[in-house]
PDB file of C-alpha atoms in Angstrom:
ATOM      1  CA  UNK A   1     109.485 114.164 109.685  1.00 54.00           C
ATOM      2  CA  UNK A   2     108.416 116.317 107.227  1.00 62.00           C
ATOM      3  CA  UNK A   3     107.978 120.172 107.808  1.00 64.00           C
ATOM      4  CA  UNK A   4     105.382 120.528 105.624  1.00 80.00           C
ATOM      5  CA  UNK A   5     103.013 117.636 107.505  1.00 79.00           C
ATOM      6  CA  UNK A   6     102.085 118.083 111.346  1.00 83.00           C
ATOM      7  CA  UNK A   7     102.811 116.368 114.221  1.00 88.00           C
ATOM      8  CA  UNK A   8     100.700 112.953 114.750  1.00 88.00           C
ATOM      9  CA  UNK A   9      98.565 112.636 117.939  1.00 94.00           C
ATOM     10  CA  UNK A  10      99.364 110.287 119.808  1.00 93.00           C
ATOM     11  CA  UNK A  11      96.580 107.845 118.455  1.00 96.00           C
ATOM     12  CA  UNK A  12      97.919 108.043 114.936  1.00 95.00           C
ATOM     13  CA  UNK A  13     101.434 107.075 116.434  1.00 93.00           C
ATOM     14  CA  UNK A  14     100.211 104.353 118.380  1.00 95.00           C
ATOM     15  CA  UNK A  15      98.588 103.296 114.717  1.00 95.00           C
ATOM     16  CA  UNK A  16     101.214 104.188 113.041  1.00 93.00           C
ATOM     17  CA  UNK A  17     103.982 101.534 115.399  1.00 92.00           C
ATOM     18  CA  UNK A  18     101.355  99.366 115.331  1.00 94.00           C
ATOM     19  CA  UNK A  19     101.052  99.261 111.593  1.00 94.00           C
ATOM     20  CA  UNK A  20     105.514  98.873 111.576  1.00 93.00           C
ATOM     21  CA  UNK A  21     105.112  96.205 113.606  1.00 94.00           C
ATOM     22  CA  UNK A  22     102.740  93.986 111.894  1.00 95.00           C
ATOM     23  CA  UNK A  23     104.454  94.768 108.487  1.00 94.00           C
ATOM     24  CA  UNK A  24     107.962  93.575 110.152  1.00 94.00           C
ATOM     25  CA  UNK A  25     106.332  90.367 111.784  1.00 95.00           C
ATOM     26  CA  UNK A  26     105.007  89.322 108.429  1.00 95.00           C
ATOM     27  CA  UNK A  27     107.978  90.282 106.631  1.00 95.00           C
ATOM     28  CA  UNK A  28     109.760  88.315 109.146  1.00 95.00           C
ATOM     29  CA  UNK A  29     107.712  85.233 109.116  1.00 95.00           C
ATOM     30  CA  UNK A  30     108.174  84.946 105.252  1.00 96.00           C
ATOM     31  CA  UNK A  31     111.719  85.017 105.793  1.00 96.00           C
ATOM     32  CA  UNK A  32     111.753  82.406 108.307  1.00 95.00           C
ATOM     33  CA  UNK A  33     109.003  79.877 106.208  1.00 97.00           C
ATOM     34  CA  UNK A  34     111.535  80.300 103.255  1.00 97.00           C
ATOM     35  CA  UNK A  35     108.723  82.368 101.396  1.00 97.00           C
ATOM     36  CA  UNK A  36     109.821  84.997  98.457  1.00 97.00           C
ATOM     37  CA  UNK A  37     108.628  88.819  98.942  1.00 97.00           C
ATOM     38  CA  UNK A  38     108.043  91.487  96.544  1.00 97.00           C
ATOM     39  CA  UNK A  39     108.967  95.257  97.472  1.00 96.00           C
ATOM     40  CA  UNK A  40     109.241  98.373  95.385  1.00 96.00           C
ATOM     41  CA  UNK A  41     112.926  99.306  94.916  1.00 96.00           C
ATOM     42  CA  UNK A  42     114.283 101.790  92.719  1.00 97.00           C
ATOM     43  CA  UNK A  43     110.495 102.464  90.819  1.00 97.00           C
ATOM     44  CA  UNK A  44     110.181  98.772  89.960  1.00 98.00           C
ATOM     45  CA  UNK A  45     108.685  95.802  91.954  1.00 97.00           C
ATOM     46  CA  UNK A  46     111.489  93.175  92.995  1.00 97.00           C
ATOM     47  CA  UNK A  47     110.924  89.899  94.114  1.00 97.00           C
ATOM     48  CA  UNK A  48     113.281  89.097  96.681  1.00 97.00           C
ATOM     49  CA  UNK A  49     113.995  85.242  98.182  1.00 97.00           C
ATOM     50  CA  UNK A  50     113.790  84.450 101.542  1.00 96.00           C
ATOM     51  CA  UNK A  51     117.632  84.360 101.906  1.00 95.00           C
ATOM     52  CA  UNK A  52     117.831  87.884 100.618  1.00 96.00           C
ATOM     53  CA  UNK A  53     115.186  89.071 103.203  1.00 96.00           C
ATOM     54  CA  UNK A  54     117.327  90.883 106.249  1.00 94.00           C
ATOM     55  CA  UNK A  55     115.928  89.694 109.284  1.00 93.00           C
ATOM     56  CA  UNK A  56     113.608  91.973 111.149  1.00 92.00           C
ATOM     57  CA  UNK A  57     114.238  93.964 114.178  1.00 87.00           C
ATOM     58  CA  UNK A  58     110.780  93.147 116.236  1.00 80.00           C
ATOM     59  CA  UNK A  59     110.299  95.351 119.451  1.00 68.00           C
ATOM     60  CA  UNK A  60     108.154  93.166 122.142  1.00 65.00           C
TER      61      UNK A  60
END
């Protein structure tokens, strides 16, 4: 966490997981349906194929 930004109540972290989560699961379903994903990586958009997608670490 940053220093400089305060703590976030414990709505914002619920929000906050919840928001993790649903990126993963879609992340993870693209993988799975053999779909291509684009992410920002080193200040340039990549497109990356569903065999280069690690799979996703979903808590239940």
């Amino acid at each position: 966490m940053n220093p400089e930004q305060p703590a976030l109540s414990p709505l914002h972290q619920k929000i906050d997981a919840g928001v993790k989560m649903a990126i993963a699961q879609a992340i993870e379903k693209h993988r799975k349906l053999g779909q291509s994903i684009s992410i920002w990586q080193d200040g340039k958009v990549v497109t990356l194929s569903a065999e280069e997608i690690p799979p996703q670490q979903i808590p239940e």
